[in-house]
mmCIF file of C-alpha atoms and ligand atoms in Angstrom:
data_model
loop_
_atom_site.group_PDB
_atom_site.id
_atom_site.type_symbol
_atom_site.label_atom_id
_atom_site.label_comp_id
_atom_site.label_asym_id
_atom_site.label_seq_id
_atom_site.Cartn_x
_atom_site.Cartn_y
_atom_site.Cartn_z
ATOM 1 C CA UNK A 80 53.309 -109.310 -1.409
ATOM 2 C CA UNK A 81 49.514 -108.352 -0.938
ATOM 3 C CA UNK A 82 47.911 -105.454 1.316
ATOM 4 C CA UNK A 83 46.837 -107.728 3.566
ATOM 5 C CA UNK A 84 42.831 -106.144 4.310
ATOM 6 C CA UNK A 85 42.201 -105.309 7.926
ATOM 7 C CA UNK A 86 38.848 -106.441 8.751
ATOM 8 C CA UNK A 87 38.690 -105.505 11.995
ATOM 9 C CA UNK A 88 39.424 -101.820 11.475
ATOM 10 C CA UNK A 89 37.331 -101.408 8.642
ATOM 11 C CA UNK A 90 34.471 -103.452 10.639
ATOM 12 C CA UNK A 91 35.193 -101.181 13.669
ATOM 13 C CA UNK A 92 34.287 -97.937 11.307
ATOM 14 C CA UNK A 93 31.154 -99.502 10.401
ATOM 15 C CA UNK A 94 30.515 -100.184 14.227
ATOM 16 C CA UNK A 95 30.739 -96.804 15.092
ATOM 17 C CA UNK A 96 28.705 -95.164 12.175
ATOM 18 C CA UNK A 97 25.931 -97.960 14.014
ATOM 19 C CA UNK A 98 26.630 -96.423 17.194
ATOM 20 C CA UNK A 99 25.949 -92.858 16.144
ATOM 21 C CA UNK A 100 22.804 -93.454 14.277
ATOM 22 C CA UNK A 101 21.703 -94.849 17.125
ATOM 23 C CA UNK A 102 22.605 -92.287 19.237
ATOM 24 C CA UNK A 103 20.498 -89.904 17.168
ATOM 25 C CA UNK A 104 17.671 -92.348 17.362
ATOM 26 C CA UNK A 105 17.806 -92.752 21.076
ATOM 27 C CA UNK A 106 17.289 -88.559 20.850
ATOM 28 C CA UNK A 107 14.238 -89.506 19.033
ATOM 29 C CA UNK A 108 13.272 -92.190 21.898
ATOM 30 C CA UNK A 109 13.896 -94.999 19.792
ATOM 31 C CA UNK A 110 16.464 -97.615 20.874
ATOM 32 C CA UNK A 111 17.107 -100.231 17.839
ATOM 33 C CA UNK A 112 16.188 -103.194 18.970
ATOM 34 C CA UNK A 113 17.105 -106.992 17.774
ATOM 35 C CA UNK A 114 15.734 -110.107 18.600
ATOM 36 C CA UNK A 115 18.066 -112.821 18.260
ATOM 37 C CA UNK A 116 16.066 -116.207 18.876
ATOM 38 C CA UNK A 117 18.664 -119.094 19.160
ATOM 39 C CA UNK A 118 16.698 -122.818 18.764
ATOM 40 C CA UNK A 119 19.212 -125.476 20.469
ATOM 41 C CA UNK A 120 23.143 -125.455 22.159
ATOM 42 C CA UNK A 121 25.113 -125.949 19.067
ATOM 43 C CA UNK A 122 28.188 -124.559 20.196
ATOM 44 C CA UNK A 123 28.605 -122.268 17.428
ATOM 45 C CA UNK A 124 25.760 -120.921 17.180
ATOM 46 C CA UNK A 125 25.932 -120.355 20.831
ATOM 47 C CA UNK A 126 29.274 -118.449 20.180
ATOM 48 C CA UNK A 127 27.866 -116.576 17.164
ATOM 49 C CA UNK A 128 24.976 -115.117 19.119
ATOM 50 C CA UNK A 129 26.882 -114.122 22.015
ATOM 51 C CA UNK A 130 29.162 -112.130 19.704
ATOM 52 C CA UNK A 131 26.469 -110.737 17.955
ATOM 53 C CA UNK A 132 24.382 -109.533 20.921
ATOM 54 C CA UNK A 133 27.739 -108.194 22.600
ATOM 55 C CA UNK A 134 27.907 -106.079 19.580
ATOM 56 C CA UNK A 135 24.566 -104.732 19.529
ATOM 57 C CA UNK A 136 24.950 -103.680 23.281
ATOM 58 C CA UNK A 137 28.256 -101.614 22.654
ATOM 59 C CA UNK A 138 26.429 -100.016 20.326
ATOM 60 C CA UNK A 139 23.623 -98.878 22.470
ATOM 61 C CA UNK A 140 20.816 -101.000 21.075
ATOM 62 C CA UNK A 141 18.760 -103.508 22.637
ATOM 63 C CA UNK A 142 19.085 -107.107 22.389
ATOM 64 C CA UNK A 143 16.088 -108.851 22.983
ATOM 65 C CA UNK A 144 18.119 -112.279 23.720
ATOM 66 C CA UNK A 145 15.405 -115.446 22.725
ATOM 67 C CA UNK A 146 16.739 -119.035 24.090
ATOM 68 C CA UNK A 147 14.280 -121.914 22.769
ATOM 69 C CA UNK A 148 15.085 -125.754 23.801
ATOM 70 C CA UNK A 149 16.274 -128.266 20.558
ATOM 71 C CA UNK A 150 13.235 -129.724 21.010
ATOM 72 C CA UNK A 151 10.959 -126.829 20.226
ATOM 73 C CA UNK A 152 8.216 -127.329 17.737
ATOM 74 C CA UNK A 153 8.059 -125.796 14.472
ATOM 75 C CA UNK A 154 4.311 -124.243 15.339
ATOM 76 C CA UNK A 155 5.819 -122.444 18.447
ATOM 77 C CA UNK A 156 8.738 -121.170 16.753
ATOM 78 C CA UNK A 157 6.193 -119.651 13.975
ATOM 79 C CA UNK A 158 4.170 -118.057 16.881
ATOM 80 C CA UNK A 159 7.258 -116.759 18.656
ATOM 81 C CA UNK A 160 8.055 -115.005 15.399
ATOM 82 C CA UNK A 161 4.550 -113.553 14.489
ATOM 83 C CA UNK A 162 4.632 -111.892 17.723
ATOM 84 C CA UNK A 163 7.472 -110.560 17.159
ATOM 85 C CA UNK A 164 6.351 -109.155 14.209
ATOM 86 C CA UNK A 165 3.705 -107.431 16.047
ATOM 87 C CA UNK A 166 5.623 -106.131 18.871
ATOM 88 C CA UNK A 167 6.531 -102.568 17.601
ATOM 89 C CA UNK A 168 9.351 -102.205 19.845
ATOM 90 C CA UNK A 169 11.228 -104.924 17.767
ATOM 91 C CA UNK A 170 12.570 -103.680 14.794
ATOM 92 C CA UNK A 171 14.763 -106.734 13.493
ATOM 93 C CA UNK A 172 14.341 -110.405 13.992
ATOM 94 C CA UNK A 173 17.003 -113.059 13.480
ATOM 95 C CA UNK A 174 16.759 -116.244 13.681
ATOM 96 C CA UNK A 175 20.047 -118.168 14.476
ATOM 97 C CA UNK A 176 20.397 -120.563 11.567
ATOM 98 C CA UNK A 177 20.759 -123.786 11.368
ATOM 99 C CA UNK A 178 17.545 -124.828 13.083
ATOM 100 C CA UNK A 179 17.181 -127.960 14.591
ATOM 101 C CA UNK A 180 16.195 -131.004 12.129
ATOM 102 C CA UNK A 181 12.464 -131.236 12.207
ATOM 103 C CA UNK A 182 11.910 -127.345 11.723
ATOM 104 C CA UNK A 183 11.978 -126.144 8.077
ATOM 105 C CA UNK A 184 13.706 -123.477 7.766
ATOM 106 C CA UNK A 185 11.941 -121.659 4.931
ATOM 107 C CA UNK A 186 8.705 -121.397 6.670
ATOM 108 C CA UNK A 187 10.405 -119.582 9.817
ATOM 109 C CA UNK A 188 12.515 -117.199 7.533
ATOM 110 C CA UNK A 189 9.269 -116.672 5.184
ATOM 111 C CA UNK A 190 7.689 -115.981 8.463
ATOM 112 C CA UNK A 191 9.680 -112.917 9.387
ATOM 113 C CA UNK A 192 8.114 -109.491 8.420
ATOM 114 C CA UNK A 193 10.170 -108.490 5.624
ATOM 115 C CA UNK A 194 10.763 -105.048 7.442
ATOM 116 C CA UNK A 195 12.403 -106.841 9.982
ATOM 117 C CA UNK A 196 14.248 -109.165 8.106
ATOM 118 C CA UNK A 197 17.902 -107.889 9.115
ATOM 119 C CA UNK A 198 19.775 -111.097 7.319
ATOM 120 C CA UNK A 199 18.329 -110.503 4.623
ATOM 121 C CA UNK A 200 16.971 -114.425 3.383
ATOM 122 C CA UNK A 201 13.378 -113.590 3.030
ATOM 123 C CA UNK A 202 11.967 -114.440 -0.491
ATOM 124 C CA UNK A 203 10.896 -110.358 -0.764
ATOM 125 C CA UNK A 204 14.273 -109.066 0.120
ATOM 126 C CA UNK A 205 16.453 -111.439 -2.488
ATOM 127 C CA UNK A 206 13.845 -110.920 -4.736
ATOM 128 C CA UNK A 207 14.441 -106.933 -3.951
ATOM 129 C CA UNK A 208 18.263 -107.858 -4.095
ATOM 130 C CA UNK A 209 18.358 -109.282 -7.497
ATOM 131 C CA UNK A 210 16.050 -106.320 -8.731
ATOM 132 C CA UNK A 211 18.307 -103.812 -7.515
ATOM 133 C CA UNK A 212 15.873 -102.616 -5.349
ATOM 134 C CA UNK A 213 16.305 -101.261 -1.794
ATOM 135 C CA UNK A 214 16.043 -103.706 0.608
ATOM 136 C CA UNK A 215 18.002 -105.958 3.179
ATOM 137 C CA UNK A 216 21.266 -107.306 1.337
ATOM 138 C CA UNK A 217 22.382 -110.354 3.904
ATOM 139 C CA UNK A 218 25.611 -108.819 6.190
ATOM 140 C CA UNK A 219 28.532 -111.155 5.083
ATOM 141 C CA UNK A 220 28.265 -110.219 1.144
ATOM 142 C CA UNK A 221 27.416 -107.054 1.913
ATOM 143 C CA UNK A 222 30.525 -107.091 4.257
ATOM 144 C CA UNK A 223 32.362 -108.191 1.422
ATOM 145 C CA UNK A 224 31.449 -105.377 -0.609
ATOM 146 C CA UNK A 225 32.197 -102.661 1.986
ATOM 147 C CA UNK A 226 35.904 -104.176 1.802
ATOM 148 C CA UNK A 227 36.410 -103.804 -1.088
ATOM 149 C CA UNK A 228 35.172 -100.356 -1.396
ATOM 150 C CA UNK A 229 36.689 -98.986 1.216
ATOM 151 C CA UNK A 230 40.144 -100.375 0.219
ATOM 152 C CA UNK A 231 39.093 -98.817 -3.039
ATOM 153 C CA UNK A 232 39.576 -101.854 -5.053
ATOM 154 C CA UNK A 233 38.010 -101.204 -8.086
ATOM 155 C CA UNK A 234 34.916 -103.146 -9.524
ATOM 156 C CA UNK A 235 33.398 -101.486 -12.651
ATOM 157 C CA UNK A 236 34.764 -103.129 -15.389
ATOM 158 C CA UNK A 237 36.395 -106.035 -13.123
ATOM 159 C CA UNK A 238 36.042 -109.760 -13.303
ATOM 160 C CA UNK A 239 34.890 -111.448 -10.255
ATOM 161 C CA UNK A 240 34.899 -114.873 -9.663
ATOM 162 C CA UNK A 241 32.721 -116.094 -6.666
ATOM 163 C CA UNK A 242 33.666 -119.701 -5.825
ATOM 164 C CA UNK A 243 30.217 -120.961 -3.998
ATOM 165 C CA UNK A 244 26.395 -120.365 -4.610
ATOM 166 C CA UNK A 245 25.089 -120.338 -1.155
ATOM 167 C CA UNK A 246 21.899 -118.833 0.075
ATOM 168 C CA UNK A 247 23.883 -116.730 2.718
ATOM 169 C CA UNK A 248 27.090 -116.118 1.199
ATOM 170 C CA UNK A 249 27.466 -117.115 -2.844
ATOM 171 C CA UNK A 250 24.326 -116.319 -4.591
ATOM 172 C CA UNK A 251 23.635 -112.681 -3.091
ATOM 173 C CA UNK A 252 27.184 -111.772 -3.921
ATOM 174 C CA UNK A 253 26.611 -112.451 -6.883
ATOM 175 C CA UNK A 254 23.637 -110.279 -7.463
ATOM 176 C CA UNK A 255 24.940 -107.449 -5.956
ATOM 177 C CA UNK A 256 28.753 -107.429 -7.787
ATOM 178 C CA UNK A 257 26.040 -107.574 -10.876
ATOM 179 C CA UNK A 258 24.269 -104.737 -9.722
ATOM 180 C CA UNK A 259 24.684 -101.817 -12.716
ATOM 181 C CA UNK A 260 26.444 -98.912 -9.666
ATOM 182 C CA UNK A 261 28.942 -101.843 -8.969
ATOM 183 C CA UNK A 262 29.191 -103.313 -12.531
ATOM 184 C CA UNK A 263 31.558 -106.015 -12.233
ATOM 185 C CA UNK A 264 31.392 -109.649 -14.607
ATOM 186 C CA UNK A 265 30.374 -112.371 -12.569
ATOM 187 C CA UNK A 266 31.210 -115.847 -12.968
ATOM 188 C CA UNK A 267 29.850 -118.034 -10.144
ATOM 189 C CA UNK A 268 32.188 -121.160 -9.177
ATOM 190 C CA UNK A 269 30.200 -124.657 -7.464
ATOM 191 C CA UNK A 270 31.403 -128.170 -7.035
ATOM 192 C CA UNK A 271 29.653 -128.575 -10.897
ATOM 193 C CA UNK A 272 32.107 -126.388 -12.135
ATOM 194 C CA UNK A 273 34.498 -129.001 -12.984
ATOM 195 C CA UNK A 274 38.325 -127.369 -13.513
ATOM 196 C CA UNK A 275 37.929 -124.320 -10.849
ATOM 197 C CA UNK A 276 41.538 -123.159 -11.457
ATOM 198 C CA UNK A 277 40.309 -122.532 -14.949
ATOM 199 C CA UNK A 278 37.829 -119.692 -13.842
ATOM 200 C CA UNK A 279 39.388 -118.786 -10.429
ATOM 201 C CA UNK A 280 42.964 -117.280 -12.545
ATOM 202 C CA UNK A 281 40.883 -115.237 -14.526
ATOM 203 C CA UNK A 282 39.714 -113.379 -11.622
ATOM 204 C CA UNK A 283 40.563 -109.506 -10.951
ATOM 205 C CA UNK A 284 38.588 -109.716 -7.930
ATOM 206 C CA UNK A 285 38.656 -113.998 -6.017
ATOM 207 C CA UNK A 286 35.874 -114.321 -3.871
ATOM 208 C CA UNK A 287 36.605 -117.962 -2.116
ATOM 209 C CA UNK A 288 33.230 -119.058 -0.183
ATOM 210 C CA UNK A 289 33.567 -122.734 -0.206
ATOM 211 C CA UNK A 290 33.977 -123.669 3.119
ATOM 212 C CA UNK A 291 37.056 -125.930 1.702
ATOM 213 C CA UNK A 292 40.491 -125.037 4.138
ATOM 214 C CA UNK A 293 43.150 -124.164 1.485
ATOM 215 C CA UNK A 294 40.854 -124.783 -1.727
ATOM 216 C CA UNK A 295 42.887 -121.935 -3.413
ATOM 217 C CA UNK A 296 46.036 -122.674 -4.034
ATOM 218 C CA UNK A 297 48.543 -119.720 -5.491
ATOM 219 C CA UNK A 298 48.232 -121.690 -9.648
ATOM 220 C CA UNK A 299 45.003 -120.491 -9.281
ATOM 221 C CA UNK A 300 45.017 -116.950 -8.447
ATOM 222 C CA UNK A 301 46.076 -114.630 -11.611
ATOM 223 C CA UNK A 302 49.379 -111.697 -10.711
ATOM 224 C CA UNK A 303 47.452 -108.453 -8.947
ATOM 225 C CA UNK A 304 43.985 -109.519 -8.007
ATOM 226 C CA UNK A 305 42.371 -108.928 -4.485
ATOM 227 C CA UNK A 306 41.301 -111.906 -2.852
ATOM 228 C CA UNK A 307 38.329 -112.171 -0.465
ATOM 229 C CA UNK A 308 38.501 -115.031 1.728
ATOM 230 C CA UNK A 309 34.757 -115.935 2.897
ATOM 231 C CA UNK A 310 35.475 -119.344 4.317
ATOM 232 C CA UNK A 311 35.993 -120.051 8.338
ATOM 233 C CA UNK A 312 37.464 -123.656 8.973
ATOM 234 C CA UNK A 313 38.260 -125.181 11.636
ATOM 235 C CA UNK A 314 41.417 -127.176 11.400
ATOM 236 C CA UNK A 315 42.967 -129.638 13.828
ATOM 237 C CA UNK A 316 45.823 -128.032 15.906
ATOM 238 C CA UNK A 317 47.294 -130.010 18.492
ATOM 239 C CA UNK A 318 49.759 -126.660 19.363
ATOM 240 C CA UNK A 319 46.235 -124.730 19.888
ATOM 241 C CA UNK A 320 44.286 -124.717 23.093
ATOM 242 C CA UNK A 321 41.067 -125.289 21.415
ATOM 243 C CA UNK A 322 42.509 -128.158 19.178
ATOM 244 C CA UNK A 323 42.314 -126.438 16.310
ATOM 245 C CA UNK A 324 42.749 -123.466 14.625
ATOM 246 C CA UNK A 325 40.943 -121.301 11.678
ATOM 247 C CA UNK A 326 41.489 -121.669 8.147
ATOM 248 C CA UNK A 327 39.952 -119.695 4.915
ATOM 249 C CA UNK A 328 39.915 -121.247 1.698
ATOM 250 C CA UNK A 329 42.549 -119.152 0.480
ATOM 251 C CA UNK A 330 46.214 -121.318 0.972
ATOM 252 C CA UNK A 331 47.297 -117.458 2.796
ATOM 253 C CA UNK A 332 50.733 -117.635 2.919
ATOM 254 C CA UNK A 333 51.327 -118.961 -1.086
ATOM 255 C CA UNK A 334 48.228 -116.491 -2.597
ATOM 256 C CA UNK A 335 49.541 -113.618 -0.424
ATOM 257 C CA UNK A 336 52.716 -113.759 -2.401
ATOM 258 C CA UNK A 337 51.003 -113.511 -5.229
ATOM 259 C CA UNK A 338 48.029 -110.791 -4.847
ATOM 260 C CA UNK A 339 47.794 -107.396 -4.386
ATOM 261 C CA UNK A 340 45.264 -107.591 -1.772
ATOM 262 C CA UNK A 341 43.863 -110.520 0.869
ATOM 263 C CA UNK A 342 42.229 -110.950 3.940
ATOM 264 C CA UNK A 343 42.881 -113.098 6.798
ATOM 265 C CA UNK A 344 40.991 -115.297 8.616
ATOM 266 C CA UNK A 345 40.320 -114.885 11.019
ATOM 267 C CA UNK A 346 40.556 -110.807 11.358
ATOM 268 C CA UNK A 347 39.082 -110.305 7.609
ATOM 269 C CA UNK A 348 35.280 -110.632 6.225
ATOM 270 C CA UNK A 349 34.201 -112.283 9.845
ATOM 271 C CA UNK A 350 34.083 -108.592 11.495
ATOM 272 C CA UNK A 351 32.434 -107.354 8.779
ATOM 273 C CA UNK A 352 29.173 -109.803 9.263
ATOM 274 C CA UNK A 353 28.050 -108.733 12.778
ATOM 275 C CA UNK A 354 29.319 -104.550 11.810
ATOM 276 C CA UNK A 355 26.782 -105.244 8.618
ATOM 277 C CA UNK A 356 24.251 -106.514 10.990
ATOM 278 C CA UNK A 357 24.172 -103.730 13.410
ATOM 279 C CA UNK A 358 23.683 -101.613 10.240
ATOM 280 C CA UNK A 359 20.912 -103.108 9.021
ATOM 281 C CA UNK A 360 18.784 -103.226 12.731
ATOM 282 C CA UNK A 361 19.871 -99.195 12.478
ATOM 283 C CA UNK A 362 18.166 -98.987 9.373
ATOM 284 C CA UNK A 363 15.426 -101.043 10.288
ATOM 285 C CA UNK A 364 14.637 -99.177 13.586
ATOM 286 C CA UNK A 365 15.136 -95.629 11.514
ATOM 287 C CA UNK A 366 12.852 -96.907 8.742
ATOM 288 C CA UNK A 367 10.333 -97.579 11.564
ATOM 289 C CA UNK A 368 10.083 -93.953 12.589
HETATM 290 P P1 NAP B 672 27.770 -123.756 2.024
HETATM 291 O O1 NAP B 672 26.327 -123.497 2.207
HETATM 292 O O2 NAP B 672 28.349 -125.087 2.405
HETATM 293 O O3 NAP B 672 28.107 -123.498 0.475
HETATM 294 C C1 NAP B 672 29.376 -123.759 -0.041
HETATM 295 C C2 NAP B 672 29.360 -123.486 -1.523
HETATM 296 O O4 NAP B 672 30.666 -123.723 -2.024
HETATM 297 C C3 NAP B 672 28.418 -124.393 -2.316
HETATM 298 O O5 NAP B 672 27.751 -123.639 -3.298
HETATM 299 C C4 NAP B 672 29.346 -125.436 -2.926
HETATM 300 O O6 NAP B 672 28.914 -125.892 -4.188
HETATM 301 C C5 NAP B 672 30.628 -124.645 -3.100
HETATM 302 N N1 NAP B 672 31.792 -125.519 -3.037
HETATM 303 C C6 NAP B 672 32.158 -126.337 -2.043
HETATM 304 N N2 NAP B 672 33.297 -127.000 -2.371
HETATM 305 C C7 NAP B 672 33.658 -126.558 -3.590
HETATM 306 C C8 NAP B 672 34.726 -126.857 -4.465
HETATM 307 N N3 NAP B 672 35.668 -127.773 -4.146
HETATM 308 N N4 NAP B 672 34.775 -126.233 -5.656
HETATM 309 C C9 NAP B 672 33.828 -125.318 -6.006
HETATM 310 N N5 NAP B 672 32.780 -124.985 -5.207
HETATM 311 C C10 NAP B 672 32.698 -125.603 -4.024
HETATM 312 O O7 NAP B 672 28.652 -122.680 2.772
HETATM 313 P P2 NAP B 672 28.357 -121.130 3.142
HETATM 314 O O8 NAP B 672 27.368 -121.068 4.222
HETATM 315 O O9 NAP B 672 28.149 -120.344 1.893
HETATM 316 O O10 NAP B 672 29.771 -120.747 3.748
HETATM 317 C C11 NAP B 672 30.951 -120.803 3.007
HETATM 318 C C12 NAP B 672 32.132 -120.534 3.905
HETATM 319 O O11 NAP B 672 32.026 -119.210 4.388
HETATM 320 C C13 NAP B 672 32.207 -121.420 5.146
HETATM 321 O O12 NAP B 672 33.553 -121.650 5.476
HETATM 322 C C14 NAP B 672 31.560 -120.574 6.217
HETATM 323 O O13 NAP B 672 32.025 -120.898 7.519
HETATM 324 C C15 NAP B 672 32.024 -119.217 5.800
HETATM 325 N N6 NAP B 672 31.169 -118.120 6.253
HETATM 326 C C16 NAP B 672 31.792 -117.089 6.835
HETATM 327 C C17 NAP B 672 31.061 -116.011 7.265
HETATM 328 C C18 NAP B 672 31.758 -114.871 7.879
HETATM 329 O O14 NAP B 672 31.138 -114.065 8.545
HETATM 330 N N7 NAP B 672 33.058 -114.741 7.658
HETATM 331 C C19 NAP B 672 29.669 -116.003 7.119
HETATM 332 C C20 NAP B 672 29.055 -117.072 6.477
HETATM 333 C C21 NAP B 672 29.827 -118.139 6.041
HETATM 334 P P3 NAP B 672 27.539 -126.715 -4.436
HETATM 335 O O15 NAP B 672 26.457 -125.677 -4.418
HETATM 336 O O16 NAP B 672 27.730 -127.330 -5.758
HETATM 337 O O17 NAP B 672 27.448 -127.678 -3.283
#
């Protein structure tokens, strides 16, 4: 049976190294400060935001907390966002993604100054990323990453399989497992790849980011390796008050028998996002000093 990772723990560490480097900012009169501009009522992205600016204030930084209407045009978004690249007491800007329809997306994010760009998407910081450069790495790989380190899983040397190529998620993991001080083999799984059970059991390290409930099934996970489950789905549950519950990708119960480590989901890589998040706005409001 795996070591089943606690996410919330090891997100909660993370949370309070945040706090304290922002208490010895504060000494410095600087409070970290975050702009979180949310475009529309999706639900949630609503809930996301909340979470994320709860976070921030137990921390002791600022949330400067941005509400737009669905109907707000691409032009004003882009001048909301050069001012707040101006505005020196801001020192990270995210934008809650997705945006409504009729914005595109890559002209916000390529909007952001690239100092303040604490998820990480702008063109500069992948591009610093896949360099191996410093920069911002987006939170939920780099999330990832801080599990498995601090469960001591071992990468150098280890296969990992990442099972999706996202912008957010996928991709960046995969450039920074590459990365020569973490020096794992990467082999990046898509819906292209045609027999995933093929790759996925050859995995020391299973990195399921699909967004597929129950994609990985225990025939394809090999004896011993430590699964990361990425995905977040929401399944119908009648028994739930909600009306549904969440789901990874990972089938929990089979792979669990089979791994030596997993997370859950929820209670997993989820913490680990916003914990990431408040790390990079630290680092972004220390870099600023
Ligand atoms: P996404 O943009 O939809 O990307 C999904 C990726 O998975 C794509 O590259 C897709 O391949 C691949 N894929 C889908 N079905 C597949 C299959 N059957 N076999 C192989 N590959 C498959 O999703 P995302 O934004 O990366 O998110 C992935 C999951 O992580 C979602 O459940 C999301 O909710 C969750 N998530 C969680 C957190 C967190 O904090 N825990 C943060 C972000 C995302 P193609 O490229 O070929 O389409």
């Amino acid at each position: 049976m795996a070591i089943i990772i606690d996410g919330k723990t090891i997100a909660g560490k993370k949370r309070e190294e945040a706090a304290s480097r922002t208490a010895a900012l504060k000494k410095k009169g600087v409070t970290p400060c975050l702009a979180v501009v949310l475009a529309g009522e999706d639900p949630a992205s609503v809930s996301y935001v909340t979470a994320k600016e709860k976070a921030l204030l137990e921390a002791g930084m600022e949330s400067r907390d941005i509400r737009l209407p669905a109907a707000v045009s691409e032009e004003e978004l882009l001048a909301l966002v050069n001012s707040l690249n101006r505005d020196v007491s801001v020192h990270g800007i995210l934008v809650q993604l997705p945006l409504p329809a009729h914005i595109r997306e890559d002209r916000v994010i390529t909007a952001i100054d690239p100092a303040k760009d604490v998820d990480g998407f702008h063109p500069v910081s992948v591009g610093n990323l896949i360099l191996g450069r410093p920069g911002f790495i987006p939170c939920t790989p780099n999330g990832v990453l801080a599990l498995l380190e601090e469960m001591r899983i071992p990468t150098a040397g280890a296969h990992a399989v990442v099972v999706g190529r996202s912008n957010i998620v996928g991709r960046p993991l995969a450039n920074l497992l590459v990365r020569k001080e973490i020096n794992a083999t990467v082999t990046v799984c898509h819906t292209g790849s045609g027999d995933l059970g093929l790759y996925t059991r050859q995995a020391d390290i299973l990195i399921a980011a699909a967004g597929k409930p129950g994609l990985i099934t225990a025939d394809m996970v090999k004896e011993g390796a430590a699964v990361i489950d990425v995905g977040v789905n929401r399944v119908p549950d009648t028994s739930a008050k909600k009306g549904f519950r969440l789901k990874g990708d990972a089938d929990f119960d089979t792979v669990a028998e089979k791994a030596s480590y997993i997370t859950p989901v929820p209670g997993g890589v989820g913490p680990m996002t916003i914990a990431m998040l408040l790390l990079n706005v630290v680092s972004a409001a220390e870099n600023s000093v």
